[in-house]
mmCIF file of C-alpha atoms in Angstrom:
data_model
loop_
_atom_site.group_PDB
_atom_site.id
_atom_site.type_symbol
_atom_site.label_atom_id
_atom_site.label_comp_id
_atom_site.label_asym_id
_atom_site.label_seq_id
_atom_site.Cartn_x
_atom_site.Cartn_y
_atom_site.Cartn_z
ATOM 1 C CA MET A 576 -0.176 0.389 -0.466
ATOM 2 C CA ARG A 577 1.387 3.194 -0.994
ATOM 3 C CA ILE A 578 1.905 6.540 1.193
ATOM 4 C CA VAL A 579 2.034 8.484 -2.360
ATOM 5 C CA ASP A 580 -0.159 8.676 -4.665
ATOM 6 C CA TRP A 581 3.068 8.752 -7.617
ATOM 7 C CA ARG A 582 0.063 9.420 -10.266
ATOM 8 C CA LEU A 583 -1.086 12.722 -7.994
ATOM 9 C CA ALA A 584 2.337 13.725 -7.656
ATOM 10 C CA ALA A 585 3.298 13.507 -11.449
ATOM 11 C CA ALA A 586 0.058 15.001 -12.589
ATOM 12 C CA THR A 587 0.063 17.814 -10.229
ATOM 13 C CA GLY A 588 2.934 18.590 -10.956
ATOM 14 C CA ALA A 589 3.116 18.758 -14.891
ATOM 15 C CA ARG A 590 -0.708 20.649 -14.471
ATOM 16 C CA LEU A 591 1.056 23.200 -11.863
ATOM 17 C CA VAL A 592 4.499 24.015 -14.133
ATOM 18 C CA PRO A 593 4.652 26.626 -16.046
ATOM 19 C CA PRO A 594 5.305 25.196 -20.065
ATOM 20 C CA GLY A 595 8.742 27.287 -20.520
ATOM 21 C CA PRO A 596 9.660 29.925 -22.716
ATOM 22 C CA ARG A 597 7.809 30.058 -26.192
ATOM 23 C CA VAL A 598 10.094 28.998 -29.149
ATOM 24 C CA PRO A 599 8.945 28.267 -32.846
ATOM 25 C CA LEU A 600 8.206 23.872 -33.421
ATOM 26 C CA ASP A 601 11.046 24.099 -35.745
ATOM 27 C CA GLU A 602 13.650 26.020 -33.697
ATOM 28 C CA ALA A 603 12.511 23.700 -30.925
ATOM 29 C CA VAL A 604 13.378 20.490 -32.844
ATOM 30 C CA ALA A 605 16.688 22.201 -33.854
ATOM 31 C CA THR A 606 17.813 22.874 -30.156
ATOM 32 C CA VAL A 607 16.894 19.467 -29.754
ATOM 33 C CA GLU A 608 18.728 18.120 -31.407
ATOM 34 C CA ASP A 609 21.083 20.604 -30.899
ATOM 35 C CA LEU A 610 21.674 19.256 -27.481
ATOM 36 C CA ARG A 611 22.525 15.477 -27.988
ATOM 37 C CA ARG A 612 25.341 17.085 -30.441
ATOM 38 C CA LYS A 613 26.833 18.603 -28.148
ATOM 39 C CA ALA A 614 26.695 16.058 -25.073
ATOM 40 C CA ALA A 615 28.335 14.058 -27.744
ATOM 41 C CA ILE A 616 30.989 16.243 -27.705
ATOM 42 C CA ALA A 617 31.492 17.334 -24.223
ATOM 43 C CA ASP A 618 31.943 13.727 -24.234
ATOM 44 C CA GLN A 619 35.605 13.821 -25.579
ATOM 45 C CA HIS A 620 36.312 17.397 -23.601
ATOM 46 C CA VAL A 621 35.803 15.579 -20.369
ATOM 47 C CA ALA A 622 37.827 12.471 -20.939
ATOM 48 C CA ALA A 623 40.647 14.655 -22.552
ATOM 49 C CA ILE A 624 40.171 16.678 -19.239
ATOM 50 C CA THR A 625 39.498 13.718 -16.216
ATOM 51 C CA GLY A 626 41.705 10.783 -18.520
ATOM 52 C CA LEU A 627 38.532 9.207 -17.807
ATOM 53 C CA ASP A 628 36.424 7.600 -20.116
ATOM 54 C CA ALA A 629 33.136 8.712 -20.783
ATOM 55 C CA ALA A 630 31.433 5.769 -21.922
ATOM 56 C CA ALA A 631 29.003 7.807 -23.197
ATOM 57 C CA ASP A 632 27.334 4.054 -24.374
ATOM 58 C CA THR A 633 26.595 3.241 -20.449
ATOM 59 C CA ALA A 634 23.496 5.700 -19.930
ATOM 60 C CA THR A 635 21.403 7.593 -23.280
ATOM 61 C CA THR A 636 20.861 10.943 -23.312
ATOM 62 C CA VAL A 637 17.477 12.483 -23.588
ATOM 63 C CA VAL A 638 16.254 16.269 -24.750
ATOM 64 C CA VAL A 639 13.267 16.571 -22.279
ATOM 65 C CA ASP A 640 10.306 19.419 -21.575
ATOM 66 C CA ARG A 641 9.050 20.336 -18.083
ATOM 67 C CA PRO A 642 6.390 18.342 -17.421
ATOM 68 C CA ASP A 643 9.036 14.819 -18.928
ATOM 69 C CA TRP A 644 11.089 15.798 -16.246
ATOM 70 C CA ILE A 645 8.472 15.675 -13.475
ATOM 71 C CA ARG A 646 7.370 12.967 -14.788
ATOM 72 C CA ALA A 647 10.217 10.417 -15.137
ATOM 73 C CA ASN A 648 11.340 11.908 -11.286
ATOM 74 C CA VAL A 649 8.370 10.836 -10.096
ATOM 75 C CA ASP A 650 9.018 7.575 -11.731
ATOM 76 C CA SER A 651 11.972 7.721 -9.888
ATOM 77 C CA PHE A 652 10.823 8.282 -6.731
ATOM 78 C CA ALA A 653 8.438 5.614 -6.148
ATOM 79 C CA LEU A 654 10.929 2.858 -7.566
ATOM 80 C CA LEU A 655 13.239 3.573 -4.445
ATOM 81 C CA THR A 656 10.630 4.505 -2.332
ATOM 82 C CA ASP A 657 8.026 2.332 -2.085
ATOM 83 C CA PRO A 658 9.396 -0.758 -0.853
ATOM 84 C CA LEU A 659 11.500 1.127 1.585
ATOM 85 C CA ILE A 660 7.989 2.001 2.698
ATOM 86 C CA GLU A 661 6.832 -1.776 2.927
ATOM 87 C CA ALA A 662 10.339 -2.940 4.676
ATOM 88 C CA LEU A 663 10.013 0.254 7.175
ATOM 89 C CA LEU A 664 7.157 -0.730 8.497
ATOM 90 C CA GLU A 665 7.387 -4.453 8.521
ATOM 91 C CA LYS A 666 11.340 -4.017 10.380
ATOM 92 C CA ARG A 667 9.607 -1.961 13.177
ATOM 93 C CA GLY A 668 5.351 -4.038 13.104
ATOM 94 C CA THR A 669 3.867 -1.112 11.942
ATOM 95 C CA ALA A 670 0.690 -1.491 11.456
ATOM 96 C CA MET A 671 -0.357 0.380 8.302
ATOM 97 C CA PRO A 672 -3.623 2.829 8.914
ATOM 98 C CA GLY A 673 -6.738 1.811 7.311
ATOM 99 C CA PRO A 674 -7.467 1.879 3.703
ATOM 100 C CA ILE A 675 -9.188 5.425 3.823
ATOM 101 C CA VAL A 676 -6.882 7.565 5.925
ATOM 102 C CA VAL A 677 -4.116 5.706 3.647
ATOM 103 C CA SER A 678 -5.622 7.322 0.555
ATOM 104 C CA VAL A 679 -6.402 11.117 1.806
ATOM 105 C CA GLY A 680 -2.900 11.322 3.156
ATOM 106 C CA ALA A 681 -1.233 9.517 -0.225
ATOM 107 C CA ARG A 682 -3.526 12.616 -2.186
ATOM 108 C CA VAL A 683 -2.783 15.294 0.361
ATOM 109 C CA THR A 684 1.332 13.780 -0.298
ATOM 110 C CA GLY A 685 1.131 13.496 -3.733
ATOM 111 C CA VAL A 686 -0.157 17.227 -4.239
ATOM 112 C CA GLU A 687 2.967 17.928 -2.201
ATOM 113 C CA VAL A 688 5.436 16.553 -4.031
ATOM 114 C CA GLY A 689 4.044 17.580 -6.919
ATOM 115 C CA LEU A 690 4.174 21.382 -6.247
ATOM 116 C CA LEU A 691 8.045 20.385 -5.045
ATOM 117 C CA LEU A 692 8.191 19.073 -8.260
ATOM 118 C CA SER A 693 6.734 22.195 -10.617
ATOM 119 C CA TYR A 694 9.210 24.861 -8.835
ATOM 120 C CA LEU A 695 12.081 22.159 -8.866
ATOM 121 C CA ALA A 696 10.978 21.611 -12.550
ATOM 122 C CA THR A 697 11.685 25.224 -13.270
ATOM 123 C CA ARG A 698 15.218 25.359 -12.129
ATOM 124 C CA VAL A 699 17.220 22.244 -13.212
ATOM 125 C CA LEU A 700 19.372 22.340 -16.793
ATOM 126 C CA GLY A 701 20.107 18.809 -16.966
ATOM 127 C CA GLN A 702 20.532 15.948 -14.407
ATOM 128 C CA PHE A 703 21.606 12.042 -14.123
ATOM 129 C CA GLU A 704 19.734 10.593 -13.007
ATOM 130 C CA LEU A 705 20.739 7.880 -10.722
ATOM 131 C CA LEU A 706 18.163 5.192 -10.790
ATOM 132 C CA GLY A 707 17.648 5.809 -14.789
ATOM 133 C CA PRO A 708 14.383 3.960 -16.581
ATOM 134 C CA PRO A 709 12.800 1.043 -14.612
ATOM 135 C CA ARG A 710 14.715 -2.616 -14.859
ATOM 136 C CA THR A 711 12.671 -4.968 -17.666
ATOM 137 C CA SER A 712 14.362 -7.534 -15.761
ATOM 138 C CA PRO A 713 15.545 -8.639 -12.618
ATOM 139 C CA ASP A 714 18.817 -8.899 -13.502
ATOM 140 C CA GLU A 715 18.714 -6.402 -15.919
ATOM 141 C CA THR A 716 21.882 -2.906 -15.327
ATOM 142 C CA VAL A 717 20.533 -0.038 -15.048
ATOM 143 C CA PRO A 718 23.352 2.761 -15.432
ATOM 144 C CA GLY A 719 21.658 5.554 -15.009
ATOM 145 C CA ARG A 720 20.243 8.298 -17.615
ATOM 146 C CA LEU A 721 21.576 11.746 -18.680
ATOM 147 C CA THR A 722 18.591 14.513 -19.194
ATOM 148 C CA LEU A 723 19.087 18.294 -20.834
ATOM 149 C CA VAL A 724 15.964 20.210 -19.318
ATOM 150 C CA ALA A 725 15.609 21.732 -23.185
ATOM 151 C CA PRO A 726 12.939 24.699 -21.860
ATOM 152 C CA ASN A 727 15.506 25.605 -19.125
ATOM 153 C CA ILE A 728 18.557 25.664 -20.896
ATOM 154 C CA VAL A 729 16.761 27.856 -23.613
ATOM 155 C CA ALA A 730 15.439 30.089 -20.791
ATOM 156 C CA ALA A 731 18.554 30.936 -18.816
ATOM 157 C CA GLU A 732 20.151 31.228 -21.800
ATOM 158 C CA ARG A 733 18.319 34.217 -22.648
ATOM 159 C CA ALA A 734 17.746 35.205 -20.005
ATOM 160 C CA MET A 735 21.851 36.134 -19.396
ATOM 161 C CA LYS A 736 22.393 36.766 -23.059
ATOM 162 C CA VAL A 737 25.305 34.356 -22.856
ATOM 163 C CA ASP A 738 26.276 32.628 -26.357
ATOM 164 C CA PRO A 739 23.232 30.213 -27.290
ATOM 165 C CA SER A 740 26.135 27.463 -28.473
ATOM 166 C CA ASP A 741 28.489 27.799 -25.804
ATOM 167 C CA PHE A 742 25.895 28.046 -23.197
ATOM 168 C CA ARG A 743 24.704 24.859 -24.295
ATOM 169 C CA LEU A 744 27.906 22.901 -23.882
ATOM 170 C CA TRP A 745 28.867 24.298 -20.911
ATOM 171 C CA VAL A 746 25.324 22.772 -19.401
ATOM 172 C CA CYS A 747 26.587 19.615 -21.124
ATOM 173 C CA LEU A 748 30.306 19.346 -20.252
ATOM 174 C CA HIS A 749 28.894 19.584 -16.439
ATOM 175 C CA GLU A 750 25.906 16.427 -16.809
ATOM 176 C CA VAL A 751 28.777 14.245 -18.675
ATOM 177 C CA THR A 752 30.867 14.437 -16.128
ATOM 178 C CA HIS A 753 28.342 12.953 -13.701
ATOM 179 C CA ARG A 754 28.181 10.470 -16.465
ATOM 180 C CA THR A 755 31.828 10.071 -16.755
ATOM 181 C CA GLN A 756 31.823 9.961 -12.970
ATOM 182 C CA PHE A 757 29.195 7.067 -12.430
ATOM 183 C CA ALA A 758 30.967 4.783 -15.453
ATOM 184 C CA ALA A 759 34.525 5.600 -14.035
ATOM 185 C CA ALA A 760 32.983 4.411 -10.881
ATOM 186 C CA PRO A 761 30.847 1.282 -11.444
ATOM 187 C CA TRP A 762 30.148 0.384 -7.474
ATOM 188 C CA MET A 763 28.549 3.961 -6.973
ATOM 189 C CA HIS A 764 25.109 3.641 -8.460
ATOM 190 C CA ALA A 765 24.695 0.488 -5.910
ATOM 191 C CA HIS A 766 26.224 2.784 -3.066
ATOM 192 C CA VAL A 767 24.060 5.443 -3.249
ATOM 193 C CA GLN A 768 21.039 3.590 -3.730
ATOM 194 C CA ASP A 769 22.590 1.194 -0.533
ATOM 195 C CA GLN A 770 22.788 5.101 1.136
ATOM 196 C CA LEU A 771 19.416 5.845 0.031
ATOM 197 C CA ARG A 772 18.095 2.876 1.580
ATOM 198 C CA GLU A 773 20.243 3.843 4.969
ATOM 199 C CA PHE A 774 19.242 6.671 5.168
ATOM 200 C CA LEU A 775 15.449 6.060 4.880
ATOM 201 C CA LEU A 776 15.430 2.634 6.823
ATOM 202 C CA ALA A 777 17.108 5.279 9.715
ATOM 203 C CA SER A 778 13.617 7.260 9.906
ATOM 204 C CA GLU A 779 11.437 7.201 13.172
ATOM 205 C CA LEU A 780 7.670 5.487 12.588
ATOM 206 C CA ASP A 781 6.903 6.448 16.851
ATOM 207 C CA THR A 782 3.853 8.861 16.109
ATOM 208 C CA ALA A 783 5.159 11.167 19.571
ATOM 209 C CA ALA A 784 8.684 10.955 17.678
ATOM 210 C CA ILE A 785 7.698 12.526 15.022
ATOM 211 C CA VAL A 786 5.980 15.053 16.535
ATOM 212 C CA ALA A 787 8.937 15.924 18.519
ATOM 213 C CA ARG A 788 11.207 16.426 16.092
ATOM 214 C CA VAL A 789 8.169 18.406 13.463
ATOM 215 C CA ARG A 790 7.967 20.689 16.900
ATOM 216 C CA ALA A 791 11.149 21.464 17.582
ATOM 217 C CA ALA A 792 11.829 21.751 13.527
ATOM 218 C CA VAL A 793 9.570 24.700 13.858
ATOM 219 C CA SER A 794 11.868 26.620 15.552
ATOM 220 C CA GLY A 795 14.872 25.708 12.664
ATOM 221 C CA VAL A 796 12.235 26.840 10.559
ATOM 222 C CA ALA A 797 11.781 30.587 12.180
ATOM 223 C CA ASP A 798 15.714 30.437 11.619
ATOM 224 C CA VAL A 799 15.351 29.875 8.107
ATOM 225 C CA VAL A 800 13.398 32.226 7.090
ATOM 226 C CA ARG A 801 14.825 35.154 9.480
ATOM 227 C CA GLY A 802 18.279 33.604 7.028
ATOM 228 C CA ARG A 803 20.182 32.628 10.392
ATOM 229 C CA SER A 804 20.342 29.202 8.884
ATOM 230 C CA ASP A 805 20.708 27.457 6.023
ATOM 231 C CA ILE A 806 19.141 23.794 7.362
ATOM 232 C CA SER A 807 16.908 22.370 5.484
ATOM 233 C CA LEU A 808 14.102 20.436 6.129
ATOM 234 C CA VAL A 809 15.080 16.980 5.746
ATOM 235 C CA GLU A 810 18.144 18.089 8.337
ATOM 236 C CA LEU A 811 15.161 20.112 11.184
ATOM 237 C CA VAL A 812 13.682 16.230 11.122
ATOM 238 C CA GLN A 813 16.359 14.137 10.481
ATOM 239 C CA THR A 814 17.026 11.496 13.459
ATOM 240 C CA PRO A 815 21.042 10.763 15.265
ATOM 241 C CA GLU A 816 21.436 7.694 12.769
ATOM 242 C CA GLN A 817 20.733 9.639 9.484
ATOM 243 C CA ARG A 818 22.510 12.944 10.508
ATOM 244 C CA VAL A 819 25.084 10.077 10.050
ATOM 245 C CA VAL A 820 24.162 8.704 6.580
ATOM 246 C CA LEU A 821 23.665 11.780 5.601
ATOM 247 C CA ASP A 822 27.297 13.128 6.187
ATOM 248 C CA ARG A 823 28.817 10.311 3.949
ATOM 249 C CA LEU A 824 25.904 11.230 1.434
ATOM 250 C CA THR A 825 26.987 14.928 1.460
ATOM 251 C CA GLY A 826 30.635 13.962 1.233
ATOM 252 C CA LEU A 827 29.666 12.048 -2.056
ATOM 253 C CA MET A 828 27.451 14.870 -3.479
ATOM 254 C CA SER A 829 29.490 17.335 -2.540
ATOM 255 C CA LEU A 830 32.022 15.853 -4.150
ATOM 256 C CA LEU A 831 30.402 14.718 -7.594
ATOM 257 C CA GLU A 832 28.932 18.669 -8.089
ATOM 258 C CA GLY A 833 32.554 20.036 -7.122
ATOM 259 C CA HIS A 834 34.417 17.913 -9.231
ATOM 260 C CA ALA A 835 31.621 18.457 -11.667
ATOM 261 C CA ASP A 836 31.462 22.086 -11.909
ATOM 262 C CA VAL A 837 36.122 21.933 -11.651
ATOM 263 C CA VAL A 838 35.558 19.882 -14.683
ATOM 264 C CA MET A 839 32.779 21.934 -17.014
ATOM 265 C CA ASP A 840 35.773 26.037 -16.649
ATOM 266 C CA LEU A 841 38.199 23.361 -17.381
ATOM 267 C CA ALA A 842 37.122 21.512 -20.415
ATOM 268 C CA GLY A 843 35.324 25.065 -21.187
ATOM 269 C CA LYS A 844 38.818 26.565 -21.600
ATOM 270 C CA GLY A 845 39.529 25.202 -24.407
ATOM 271 C CA SER A 846 36.730 24.106 -26.400
ATOM 272 C CA VAL A 847 34.321 27.587 -24.933
ATOM 273 C CA PRO A 848 35.340 30.247 -26.407
ATOM 274 C CA SER A 849 32.543 32.667 -23.837
ATOM 275 C CA VAL A 850 33.263 30.351 -20.673
ATOM 276 C CA GLU A 851 34.569 33.488 -18.496
ATOM 277 C CA THR A 852 31.498 35.841 -19.094
ATOM 278 C CA ILE A 853 28.735 32.428 -18.764
ATOM 279 C CA ARG A 854 30.424 31.239 -15.220
ATOM 280 C CA ALA A 855 30.472 34.610 -14.456
ATOM 281 C CA ARG A 856 26.537 36.034 -15.460
ATOM 282 C CA PHE A 857 25.225 32.047 -14.148
ATOM 283 C CA GLU A 858 26.939 32.510 -10.406
ATOM 284 C CA GLY A 859 25.359 35.995 -10.612
ATOM 285 C CA ARG A 860 21.414 34.391 -11.304
ATOM 286 C CA ARG A 861 22.025 32.077 -8.111
ATOM 287 C CA ARG A 862 22.530 34.350 -6.127
ATOM 288 C CA ASP A 863 19.829 36.771 -7.709
ATOM 289 C CA VAL A 864 16.617 35.383 -6.071
ATOM 290 C CA GLY A 865 13.877 37.259 -3.965
ATOM 291 C CA PRO A 866 13.482 36.482 -0.358
ATOM 292 C CA VAL A 867 10.351 34.439 -0.507
ATOM 293 C CA ALA A 868 13.013 31.564 -3.372
ATOM 294 C CA LYS A 869 15.521 32.613 -0.756
ATOM 295 C CA VAL A 870 13.585 31.101 1.197
ATOM 296 C CA LEU A 871 12.251 27.753 -0.184
ATOM 297 C CA ARG A 872 15.901 27.709 -1.850
ATOM 298 C CA ARG A 873 16.834 27.232 2.228
ATOM 299 C CA LEU A 874 14.644 24.558 3.041
ATOM 300 C CA ILE A 875 14.389 22.667 -0.198
ATOM 301 C CA GLY A 876 18.539 22.413 -0.119
ATOM 302 C CA LEU A 877 18.710 24.256 -2.579
ATOM 303 C CA GLU A 878 21.326 26.558 -1.257
ATOM 304 C CA MET A 879 22.845 23.292 0.696
ATOM 305 C CA LYS A 880 24.161 21.691 -2.516
ATOM 306 C CA MET A 881 25.084 25.401 -3.955
ATOM 307 C CA LYS A 882 26.996 25.184 -0.764
ATOM 308 C CA GLN A 883 28.426 21.905 -2.169
ATOM 309 C CA TYR A 884 29.421 23.373 -5.581
ATOM 310 C CA ALA A 885 31.807 25.483 -3.833
ATOM 311 C CA GLU A 886 33.043 23.224 -0.997
ATOM 312 C CA GLY A 887 33.398 20.801 -3.681
ATOM 313 C CA ALA A 888 35.127 22.553 -6.413
ATOM 314 C CA ARG A 889 37.470 23.690 -3.822
ATOM 315 C CA PHE A 890 38.427 20.072 -2.401
ATOM 316 C CA VAL A 891 38.973 18.922 -6.615
ATOM 317 C CA ARG A 892 41.053 22.286 -6.987
ATOM 318 C CA GLU A 893 43.446 21.794 -3.743
ATOM 319 C CA VAL A 894 43.694 18.114 -4.415
ATOM 320 C CA VAL A 895 44.875 18.665 -8.505
ATOM 321 C CA ALA A 896 46.702 21.227 -7.446
ATOM 322 C CA ALA A 897 48.695 18.346 -4.639
ATOM 323 C CA ILE A 898 49.241 15.619 -6.875
ATOM 324 C CA GLY A 899 47.458 15.619 -10.089
ATOM 325 C CA MET A 900 44.637 14.803 -11.721
ATOM 326 C CA PRO A 901 45.597 11.417 -11.561
ATOM 327 C CA GLY A 902 46.011 11.081 -8.370
ATOM 328 C CA LEU A 903 41.939 12.593 -7.687
ATOM 329 C CA ASN A 904 41.229 9.603 -9.719
ATOM 330 C CA THR A 905 41.871 7.219 -7.334
ATOM 331 C CA VAL A 906 38.474 8.511 -5.441
ATOM 332 C CA TRP A 907 36.276 6.690 -7.951
ATOM 333 C CA SER A 908 38.237 3.274 -7.077
ATOM 334 C CA GLY A 909 36.233 1.957 -4.117
ATOM 335 C CA PRO A 910 33.740 3.898 -1.292
ATOM 336 C CA HIS A 911 36.344 3.922 0.964
ATOM 337 C CA MET A 912 38.183 6.141 -1.141
ATOM 338 C CA LEU A 913 34.826 8.505 -0.788
ATOM 339 C CA PRO A 914 35.765 11.619 1.084
ATOM 340 C CA THR A 915 33.346 12.657 4.185
ATOM 341 C CA ALA A 916 32.226 16.390 4.704
ATOM 342 C CA GLU A 917 34.808 17.219 7.224
ATOM 343 C CA GLU A 918 37.923 15.947 4.608
ATOM 344 C CA ILE A 919 36.497 17.909 2.059
ATOM 345 C CA ARG A 920 36.504 20.973 3.787
ATOM 346 C CA GLN A 921 39.967 19.928 4.900
ATOM 347 C CA PRO A 922 41.287 18.138 1.565
ATOM 348 C CA GLN A 923 44.426 17.709 3.616
ATOM 349 C CA ALA A 924 42.889 15.559 5.960
ATOM 350 C CA TRP A 925 42.080 13.138 2.902
ATOM 351 C CA LEU A 926 45.215 13.071 1.776
ATOM 352 C CA GLU A 927 46.557 11.705 4.595
ATOM 353 C CA ARG A 928 44.256 9.145 5.006
ATOM 354 C CA THR A 929 44.259 8.009 1.535
ATOM 355 C CA SER A 930 48.063 8.425 0.957
ATOM 356 C CA GLU A 931 48.693 4.456 1.540
ATOM 357 C CA LEU A 932 44.971 3.080 -0.461
ATOM 358 C CA ARG A 933 45.854 5.904 -3.478
ATOM 359 C CA VAL A 934 49.904 3.522 -3.891
ATOM 360 C CA ALA A 935 47.381 0.429 -4.058
ATOM 361 C CA ALA A 936 44.754 1.493 -6.216
ATOM 362 C CA SER A 937 47.365 2.678 -8.777
#
């Protein structure tokens, strides 16, 4: 029995999301073709910078609109969470409420998820989908999927008044780097899902405990609204066990995002003539949002994501400066090589901890 009405979530998100900029049909078709072409070009540049095999055939590239992005993410959420909720209920011996209560709650949650996705769908330029499309058989390997959101890319390049060809390649460099990371570390797909599973299974289903955490979170939300904190809703209601898992996930996501940011700029220097202008205007666009949007970004974790970009990029630059790109590439050899959130902030600590491990991995 589902606790989220995923069909309603997808329908709500698709109905509420703005359609994006108006583009003539022939221009829209040309944009889709151009983005696919740019992704293929980006593979070559990313491989040259990182020394890693981009392995374009390990994950498909698709160009979508905003409703399609919402539907794909709803499918991914359902694939991950539905089996885990059932396992969690069974593990805790917790009985589900009656069918009417479950149905009403699932619909309410479905609407909430749809509202959140309708907002995010206007901001995402591209995404490497970790879960990828549904498996057709239990033995099938699902490598993920590279998704580019055409309306958002067009809207961004128009708003920033940058060269469309340069900007599209620059965006593709970032997203293709994510595909390359997972191709270089085939173990990481299962590792990420295991961490997410562990995070969800560490949640509290006891009603009293949940109420206590929500009450404690109210004051935390007030701090976020007043600009005193960048903590997200996830962090406000997490259990101590989840905090440990979230620390590992934060370290991993900071590495992935920071690495992609560094690679896209290094590759861009030789392939994107206006890369400096694009980076400057893009960073300005990230910062230039209204007060309501800032609060929302903090609450749903986007502020934390941008902090991960900065800290992760600094980690990558300092490690590369110390031991070169081949030395950094040992990070993809196994989970034991991944930096913690603290090591992301202190690259020297990672260098010291992995000094002998890097010799064995190289």
